[in-house]
Coordinates of C-alpha atoms in Angstrom, one line a residue:
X1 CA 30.8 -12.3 -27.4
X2 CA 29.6 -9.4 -25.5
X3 CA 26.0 -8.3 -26.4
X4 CA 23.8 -10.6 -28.0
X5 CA 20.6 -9.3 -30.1
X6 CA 19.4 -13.1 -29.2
X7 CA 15.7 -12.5 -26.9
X8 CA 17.2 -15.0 -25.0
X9 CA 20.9 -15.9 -23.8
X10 CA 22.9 -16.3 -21.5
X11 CA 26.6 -17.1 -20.1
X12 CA 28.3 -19.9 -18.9
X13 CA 29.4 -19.9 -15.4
X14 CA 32.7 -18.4 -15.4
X15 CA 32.7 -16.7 -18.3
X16 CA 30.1 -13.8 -18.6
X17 CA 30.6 -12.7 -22.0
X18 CA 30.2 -15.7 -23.4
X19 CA 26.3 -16.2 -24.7
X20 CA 24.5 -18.8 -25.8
X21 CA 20.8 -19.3 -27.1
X22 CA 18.1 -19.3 -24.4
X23 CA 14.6 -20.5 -25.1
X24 CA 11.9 -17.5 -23.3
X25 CA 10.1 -20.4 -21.3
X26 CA 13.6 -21.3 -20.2
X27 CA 14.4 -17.8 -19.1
X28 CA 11.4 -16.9 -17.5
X29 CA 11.6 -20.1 -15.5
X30 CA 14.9 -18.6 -14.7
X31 CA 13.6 -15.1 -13.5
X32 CA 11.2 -16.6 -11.0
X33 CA 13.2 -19.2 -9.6
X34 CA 15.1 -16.2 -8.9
X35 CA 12.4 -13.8 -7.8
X36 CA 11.6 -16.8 -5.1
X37 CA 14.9 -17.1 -3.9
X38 CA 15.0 -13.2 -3.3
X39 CA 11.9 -13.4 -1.1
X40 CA 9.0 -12.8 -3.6
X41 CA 6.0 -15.1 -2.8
X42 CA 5.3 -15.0 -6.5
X43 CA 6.6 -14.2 -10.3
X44 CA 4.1 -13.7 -13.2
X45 CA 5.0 -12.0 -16.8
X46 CA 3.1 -10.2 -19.5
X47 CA 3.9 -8.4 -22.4
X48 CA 3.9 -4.9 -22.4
X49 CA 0.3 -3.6 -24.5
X50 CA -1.7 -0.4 -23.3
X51 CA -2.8 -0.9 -19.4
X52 CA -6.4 -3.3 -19.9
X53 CA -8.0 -0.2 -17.9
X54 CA -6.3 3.0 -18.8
X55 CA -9.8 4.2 -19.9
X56 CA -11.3 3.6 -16.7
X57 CA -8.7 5.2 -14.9
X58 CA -8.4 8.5 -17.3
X59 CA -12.5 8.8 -16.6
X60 CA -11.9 8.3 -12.5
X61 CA -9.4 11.1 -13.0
X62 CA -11.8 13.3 -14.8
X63 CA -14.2 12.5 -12.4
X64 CA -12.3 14.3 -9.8
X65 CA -11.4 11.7 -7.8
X66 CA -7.6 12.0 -7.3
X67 CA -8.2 14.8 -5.3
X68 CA -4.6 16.2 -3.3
X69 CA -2.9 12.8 -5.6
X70 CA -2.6 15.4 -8.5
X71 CA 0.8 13.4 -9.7
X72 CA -1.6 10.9 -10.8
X73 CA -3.2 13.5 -13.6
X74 CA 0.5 14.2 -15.2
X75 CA 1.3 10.6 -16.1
X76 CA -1.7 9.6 -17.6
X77 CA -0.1 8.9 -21.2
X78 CA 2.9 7.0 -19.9
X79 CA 0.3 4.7 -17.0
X80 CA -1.7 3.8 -20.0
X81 CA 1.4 2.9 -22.3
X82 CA 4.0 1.6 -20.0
X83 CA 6.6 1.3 -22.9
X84 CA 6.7 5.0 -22.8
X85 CA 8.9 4.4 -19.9
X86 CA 12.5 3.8 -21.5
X87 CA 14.5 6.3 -21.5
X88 CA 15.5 8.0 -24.9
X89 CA 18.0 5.7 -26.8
X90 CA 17.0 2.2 -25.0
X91 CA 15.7 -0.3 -26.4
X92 CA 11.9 -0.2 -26.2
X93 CA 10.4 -2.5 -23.2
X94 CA 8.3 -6.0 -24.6
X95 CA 7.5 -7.8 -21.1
X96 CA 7.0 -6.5 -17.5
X97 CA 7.8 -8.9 -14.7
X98 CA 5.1 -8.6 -12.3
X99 CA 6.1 -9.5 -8.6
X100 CA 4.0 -9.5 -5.2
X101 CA 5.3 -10.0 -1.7
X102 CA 2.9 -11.3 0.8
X103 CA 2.8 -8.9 3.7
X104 CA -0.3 -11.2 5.7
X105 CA 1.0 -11.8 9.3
X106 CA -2.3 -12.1 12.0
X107 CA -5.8 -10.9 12.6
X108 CA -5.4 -8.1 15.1
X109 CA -7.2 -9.3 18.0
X110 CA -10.8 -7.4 18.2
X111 CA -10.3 -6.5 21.8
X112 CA -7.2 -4.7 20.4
X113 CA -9.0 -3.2 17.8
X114 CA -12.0 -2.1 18.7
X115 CA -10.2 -0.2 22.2
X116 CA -10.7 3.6 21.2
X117 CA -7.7 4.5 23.5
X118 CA -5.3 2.7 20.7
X119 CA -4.3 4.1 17.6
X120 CA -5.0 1.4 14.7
X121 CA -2.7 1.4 11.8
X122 CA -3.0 -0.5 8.4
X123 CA -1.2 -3.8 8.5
X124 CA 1.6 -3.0 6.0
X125 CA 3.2 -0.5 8.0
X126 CA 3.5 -2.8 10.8
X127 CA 7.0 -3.5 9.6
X128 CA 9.4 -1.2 8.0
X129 CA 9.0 0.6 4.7
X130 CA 8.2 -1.8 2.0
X131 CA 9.4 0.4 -0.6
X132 CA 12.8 0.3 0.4
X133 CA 12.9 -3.3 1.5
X134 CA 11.6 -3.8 -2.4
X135 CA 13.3 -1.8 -4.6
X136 CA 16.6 -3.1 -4.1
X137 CA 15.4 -6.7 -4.8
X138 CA 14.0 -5.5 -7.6
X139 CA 17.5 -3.9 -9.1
X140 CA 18.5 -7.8 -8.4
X141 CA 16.2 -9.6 -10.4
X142 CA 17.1 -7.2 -13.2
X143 CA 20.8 -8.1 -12.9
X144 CA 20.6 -11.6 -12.7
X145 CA 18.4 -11.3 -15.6
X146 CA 21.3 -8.8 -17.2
X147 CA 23.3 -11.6 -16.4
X148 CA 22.3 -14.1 -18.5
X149 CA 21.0 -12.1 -21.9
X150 CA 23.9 -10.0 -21.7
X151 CA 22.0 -6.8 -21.9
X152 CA 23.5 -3.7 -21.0
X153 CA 21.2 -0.9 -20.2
X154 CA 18.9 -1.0 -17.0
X155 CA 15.4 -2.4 -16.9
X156 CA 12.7 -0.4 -15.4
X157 CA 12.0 -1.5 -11.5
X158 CA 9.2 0.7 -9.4
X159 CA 7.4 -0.6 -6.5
X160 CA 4.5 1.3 -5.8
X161 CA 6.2 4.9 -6.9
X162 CA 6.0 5.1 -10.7
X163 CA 3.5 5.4 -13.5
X164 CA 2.7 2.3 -14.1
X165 CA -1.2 0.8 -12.9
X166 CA 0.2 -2.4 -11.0
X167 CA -3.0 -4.0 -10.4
X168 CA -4.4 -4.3 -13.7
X169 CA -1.0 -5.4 -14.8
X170 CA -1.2 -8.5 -12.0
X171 CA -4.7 -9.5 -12.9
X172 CA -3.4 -9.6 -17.1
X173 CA -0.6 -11.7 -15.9
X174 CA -2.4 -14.0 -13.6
X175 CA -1.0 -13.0 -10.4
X176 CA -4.6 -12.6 -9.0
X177 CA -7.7 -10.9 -9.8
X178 CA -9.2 -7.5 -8.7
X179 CA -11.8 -8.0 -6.0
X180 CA -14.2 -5.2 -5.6
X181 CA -12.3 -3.7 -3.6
X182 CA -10.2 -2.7 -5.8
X183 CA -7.4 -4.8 -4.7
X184 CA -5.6 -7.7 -5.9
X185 CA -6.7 -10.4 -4.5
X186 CA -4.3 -14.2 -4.5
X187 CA -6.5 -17.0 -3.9
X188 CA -5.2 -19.0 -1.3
X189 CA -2.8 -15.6 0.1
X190 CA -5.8 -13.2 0.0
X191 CA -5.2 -9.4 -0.2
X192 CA -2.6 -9.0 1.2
X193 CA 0.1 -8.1 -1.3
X194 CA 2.4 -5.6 -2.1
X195 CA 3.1 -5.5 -6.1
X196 CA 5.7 -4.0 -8.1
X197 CA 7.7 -4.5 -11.7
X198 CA 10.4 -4.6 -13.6
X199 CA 10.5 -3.4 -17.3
X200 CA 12.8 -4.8 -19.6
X201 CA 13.8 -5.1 -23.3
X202 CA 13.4 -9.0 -23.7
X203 CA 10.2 -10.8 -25.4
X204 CA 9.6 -13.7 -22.6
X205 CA 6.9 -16.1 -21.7
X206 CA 4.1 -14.9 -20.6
X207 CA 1.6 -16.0 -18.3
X208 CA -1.8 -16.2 -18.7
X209 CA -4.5 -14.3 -16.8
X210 CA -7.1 -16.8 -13.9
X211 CA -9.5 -16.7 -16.3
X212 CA -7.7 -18.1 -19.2
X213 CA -5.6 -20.1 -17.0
X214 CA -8.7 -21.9 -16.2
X215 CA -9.7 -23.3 -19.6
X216 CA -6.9 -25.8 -19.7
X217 CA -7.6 -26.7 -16.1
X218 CA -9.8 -30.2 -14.9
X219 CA -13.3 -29.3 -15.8
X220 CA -14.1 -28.5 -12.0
X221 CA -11.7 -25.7 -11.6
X222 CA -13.6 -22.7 -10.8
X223 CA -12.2 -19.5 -11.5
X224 CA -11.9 -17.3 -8.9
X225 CA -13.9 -14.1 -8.5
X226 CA -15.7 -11.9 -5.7
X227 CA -19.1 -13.5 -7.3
X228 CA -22.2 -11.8 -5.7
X229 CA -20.0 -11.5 -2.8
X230 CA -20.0 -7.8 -1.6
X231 CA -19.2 -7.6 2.1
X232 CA -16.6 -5.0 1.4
X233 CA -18.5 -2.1 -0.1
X234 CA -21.2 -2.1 2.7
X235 CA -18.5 -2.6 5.2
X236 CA -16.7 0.5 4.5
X237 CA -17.8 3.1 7.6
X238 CA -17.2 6.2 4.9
X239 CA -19.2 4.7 2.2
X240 CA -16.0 5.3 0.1
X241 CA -17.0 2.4 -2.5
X242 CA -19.3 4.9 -5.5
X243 CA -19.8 0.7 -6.6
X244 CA -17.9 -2.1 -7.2
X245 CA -14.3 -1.8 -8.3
X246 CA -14.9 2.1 -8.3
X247 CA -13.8 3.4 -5.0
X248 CA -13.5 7.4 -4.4
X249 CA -10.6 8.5 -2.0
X250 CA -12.4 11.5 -1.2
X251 CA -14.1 9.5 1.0
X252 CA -11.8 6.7 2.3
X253 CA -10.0 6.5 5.6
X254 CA -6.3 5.7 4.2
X255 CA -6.6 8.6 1.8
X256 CA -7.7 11.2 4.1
X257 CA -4.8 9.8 6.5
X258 CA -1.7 8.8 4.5
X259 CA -2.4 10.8 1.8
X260 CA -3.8 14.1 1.9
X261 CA -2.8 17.0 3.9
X262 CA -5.9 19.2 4.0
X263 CA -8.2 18.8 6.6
X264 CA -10.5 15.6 7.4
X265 CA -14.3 16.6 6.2
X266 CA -16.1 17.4 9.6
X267 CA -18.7 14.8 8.6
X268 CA -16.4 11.9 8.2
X269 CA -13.9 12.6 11.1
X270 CA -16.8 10.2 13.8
X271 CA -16.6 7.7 11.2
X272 CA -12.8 7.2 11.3
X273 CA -13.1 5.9 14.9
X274 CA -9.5 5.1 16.2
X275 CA -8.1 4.5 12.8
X276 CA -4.8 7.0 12.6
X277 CA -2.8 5.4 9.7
X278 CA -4.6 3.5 6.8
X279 CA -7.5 1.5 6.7
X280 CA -7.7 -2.3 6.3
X281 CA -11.8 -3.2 6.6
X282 CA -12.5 -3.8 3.0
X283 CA -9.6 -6.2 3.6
X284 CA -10.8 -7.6 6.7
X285 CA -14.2 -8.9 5.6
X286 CA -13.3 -10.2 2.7
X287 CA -13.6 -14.0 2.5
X288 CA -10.1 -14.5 0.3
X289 CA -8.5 -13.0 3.6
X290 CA -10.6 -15.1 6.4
X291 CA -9.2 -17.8 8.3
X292 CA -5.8 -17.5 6.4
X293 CA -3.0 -19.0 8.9
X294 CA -0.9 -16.7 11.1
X295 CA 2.8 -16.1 9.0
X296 CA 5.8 -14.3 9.7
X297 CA 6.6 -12.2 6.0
X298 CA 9.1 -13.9 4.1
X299 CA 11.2 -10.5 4.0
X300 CA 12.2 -9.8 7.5
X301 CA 11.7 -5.7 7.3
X302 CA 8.6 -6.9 7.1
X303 CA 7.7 -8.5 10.3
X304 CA 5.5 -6.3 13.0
X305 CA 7.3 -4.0 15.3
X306 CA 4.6 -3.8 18.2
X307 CA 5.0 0.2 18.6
X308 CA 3.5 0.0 15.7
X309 CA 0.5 -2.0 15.2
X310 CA -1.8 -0.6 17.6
X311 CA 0.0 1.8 19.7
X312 CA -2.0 3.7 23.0
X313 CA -3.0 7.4 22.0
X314 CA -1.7 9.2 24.8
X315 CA 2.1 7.2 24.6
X316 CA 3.2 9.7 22.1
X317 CA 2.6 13.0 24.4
X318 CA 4.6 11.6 27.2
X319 CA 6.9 14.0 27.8
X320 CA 10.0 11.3 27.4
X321 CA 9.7 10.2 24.2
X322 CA 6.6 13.1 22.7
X323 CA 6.7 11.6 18.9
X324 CA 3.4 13.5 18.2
X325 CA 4.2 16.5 19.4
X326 CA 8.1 16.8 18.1
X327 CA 10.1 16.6 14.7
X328 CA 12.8 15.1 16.1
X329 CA 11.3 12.2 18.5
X330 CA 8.6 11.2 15.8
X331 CA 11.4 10.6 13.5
X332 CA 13.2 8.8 15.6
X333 CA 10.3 6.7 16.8
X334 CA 9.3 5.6 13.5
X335 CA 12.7 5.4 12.2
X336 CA 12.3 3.2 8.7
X337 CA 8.6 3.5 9.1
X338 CA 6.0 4.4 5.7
X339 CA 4.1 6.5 8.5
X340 CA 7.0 9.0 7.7
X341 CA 4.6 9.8 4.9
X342 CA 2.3 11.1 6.6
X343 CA 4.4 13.2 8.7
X344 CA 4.1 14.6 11.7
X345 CA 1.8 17.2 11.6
X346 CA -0.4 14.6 9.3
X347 CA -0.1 11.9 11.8
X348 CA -1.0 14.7 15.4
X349 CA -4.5 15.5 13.0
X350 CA -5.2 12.0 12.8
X351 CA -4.8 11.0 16.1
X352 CA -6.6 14.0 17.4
X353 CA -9.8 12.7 15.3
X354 CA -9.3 9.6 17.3
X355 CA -8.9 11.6 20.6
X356 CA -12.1 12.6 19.8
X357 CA -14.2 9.6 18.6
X358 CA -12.6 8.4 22.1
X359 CA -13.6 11.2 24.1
X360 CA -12.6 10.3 27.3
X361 CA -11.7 13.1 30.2
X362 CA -7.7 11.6 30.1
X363 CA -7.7 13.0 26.7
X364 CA -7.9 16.8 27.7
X365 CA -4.2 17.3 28.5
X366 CA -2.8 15.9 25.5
X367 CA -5.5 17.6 23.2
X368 CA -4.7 21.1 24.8
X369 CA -0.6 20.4 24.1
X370 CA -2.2 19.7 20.5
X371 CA -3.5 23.3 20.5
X372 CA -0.3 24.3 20.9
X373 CA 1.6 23.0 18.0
X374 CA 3.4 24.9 15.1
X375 CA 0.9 23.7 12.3
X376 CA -2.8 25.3 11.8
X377 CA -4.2 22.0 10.8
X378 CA -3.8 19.8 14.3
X379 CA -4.6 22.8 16.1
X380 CA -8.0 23.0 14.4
X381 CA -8.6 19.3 14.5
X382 CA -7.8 19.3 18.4
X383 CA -10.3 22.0 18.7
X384 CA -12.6 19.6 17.1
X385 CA -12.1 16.8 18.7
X386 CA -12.0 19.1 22.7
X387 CA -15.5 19.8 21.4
X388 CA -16.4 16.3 21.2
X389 CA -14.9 15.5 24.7
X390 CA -16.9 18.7 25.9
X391 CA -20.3 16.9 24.4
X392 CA -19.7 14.0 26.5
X393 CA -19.2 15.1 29.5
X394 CA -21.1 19.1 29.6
X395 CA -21.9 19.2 33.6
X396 CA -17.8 17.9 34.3
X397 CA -14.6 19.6 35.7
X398 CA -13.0 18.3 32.8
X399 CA -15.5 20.0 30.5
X400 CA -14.9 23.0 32.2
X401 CA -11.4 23.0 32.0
X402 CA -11.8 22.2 28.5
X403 CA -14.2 25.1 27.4
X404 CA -11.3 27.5 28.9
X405 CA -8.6 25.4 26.9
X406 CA -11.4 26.5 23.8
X407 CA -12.2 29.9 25.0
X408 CA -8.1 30.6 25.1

């Protein structure tokens, strides 16, 4: 009764304390039956070693690379060794569950996309915040696993948010592999794919990584890999790929606008185009990801809110409802929304770079209400991009009124 030391036990229905001897195949069967039912598109385990690629990672960090990220540079001991994670007194962690939710919906149309007037945004903040759709799931899988072995103290669950390198933890347990793009990549789902874990005390089942998998597979299996294939790096407008599997945010669209707050380089702003929120082209291209079938997400949160997927420029300086330009309206526009990361002031400098690579005449008024806000950085970037629109058209009255707007 109560506690068992057994790896693997569980109750009878009805009577929780009451524990019996549970093989770890059985168990871990029982965990991702589970993990489906909650929504999860798929379930893999691995015991918990050093991270495969914690060298890499402490080099790409030396390298400089993190640049603003500087949270990545004071867990480095604890990403490499995830069982540094329990807390003082709890038993030490053995397996890591290793879950992925398939975000994959539809192919933006290219009219859509390539329109300069429209804002693009990366396809996983289509929906609402997939951290806070996640995390809760996860706190379930850990009590229904609590459930049954009778533990008592909390597993570890982080989606996305804590010190643990998720993808090198999916390709060890078979989830996928890592593409040269540096992300996980599901044959038959593609890309698309959220990951996150649970840590917990309790030796289970693991699973075995493609590669192995495929050795007791019929002869013809092929295991999966991005083979001479490398559409992604040369597709990448910023050159952000330093080679395969080596990418550098210092140069990469969804960096510069999720998550750094500094100014966008002057010599990568024309490449952004009308991308305001993330960057999915080394996604697009890739061949794991073409052709997939249009799919509603399995978690509803999920599912594409169409203010959000490609929304007109110029809709958020409408006086009405002026999200770029106030606190209070862009918070309740994007109400649930991961472009809350970006903020405000983060999201008005991206858009201006797009006001720019657009530079049509229509986007003079909004650009000079831009030169007008609270924070240093859109101002500068709407000077920027009111020079751009000034290039365009030098012999207008639109260029005129914008070189007084400049002069000002």
């Amino acid at each position: 009764r109560g506690r068992s030391n057994v790896p693997g036990t569980f109750p009878l229905p009805g009577t929780w304390c009451t524990l019996i001897s549970m093989h770890p195949y059985e168990l871990s069967a029982a965990i991702k039956a589970q993990a489906h039912r909650l929504g999860f598109s798929d379930c893999r385990i691995v015991p918990i070693t050093d991270a495969p690629h914690a060298a890499f990672f402490e080099a790409w960090l030396a390298a400089g690379r993190a640049g603003e990220m500087k949270y990545l540079g004071r867990t480095v001991a604890k990403r490499r060794s995830p069982a540094l994670l329990a807390e003082p007194g709890q038993d030490p962690f053995a397996s890591m569950i290793v879950l992925a939710v398939d975000y994959h919906q539809y192919d933006l149309p290219t009219e859509i996309r390539d329109d300069p007037s429209r804002g693009i945004i990366a396809s996983y903040a289509w929906g609402d915040d997939y951290h806070e759709l996640i995390r809760p799931l996860l706190y379930e899988v850990d009590a229904y696993m609590r459930s049954i072995t009778g533990r008592s103290t909390l597993g570890k669950c982080l989606v996305d948010t804590g010190p643990v390198l998720e993808r090198d933890w999916a390709q060890a347990a078979g989830l996928g592999f890592t593409g040269k793009n540096c992300c996980t990549i599901v044959p038959g789902r593609g890309s698309w794919q959220l990951l996150a874990v649970v840590l917990v005390p309790e030796v289970l089942a693991p699973d075995l990584p493609l590669a192995a998998a495929a050795l007791h597979a019929p002869a013809h299996t092929r295991i999966p890999t991005c083979g001479q294939c490398t559409r992604c790096l040369h597709a990448c407008p910023t050159a952000a790929f330093v080679g395969p599997y080596d990418l550098d945010p210092q140069r990469c669209i969804s960096y510069w606008t999720i998550e750094a707050a500094g100014d966008i380089p002057r010599e990568l702003r024309p490449l952004f185009g009308n991308r305001i929120f993330g960057c999915d082209i080394c996604q697009e291209v890739c061949p794991y990801n073409r052709r997939l079938e249009a799919r509603a997400p399995i978690l509803a949160g999920l599912h594409a809110q169409a203010h959000r997927v490609a929304p007109p420029l110029l809709d958020g300086f409408a006086p009405e409802m002026p999200y770029w330009l106030d606190d209070r309206a862009f918070s309740d526009h994007f109400v649930r929304s991961p472009i809350k990361r970006a903020k405000r002031r983060g999201m008005l400098r991206n858009v201006c770079v797009a006001l720019g690579n657009w530079g049509a005449s229509v986007t003079v008024p909004a650009l000079e209400a831009a030169l007008s806000d609270p924070h240093p950085s859109p101002r500068r970037h709407a000077a920027w991009a009111m020079g751009q629109v000034l290039a365009r058209h030098p012999h207008s009255a639109i260029a005129e009124r914008a070189a007084g707007v400049l002069a000002a």
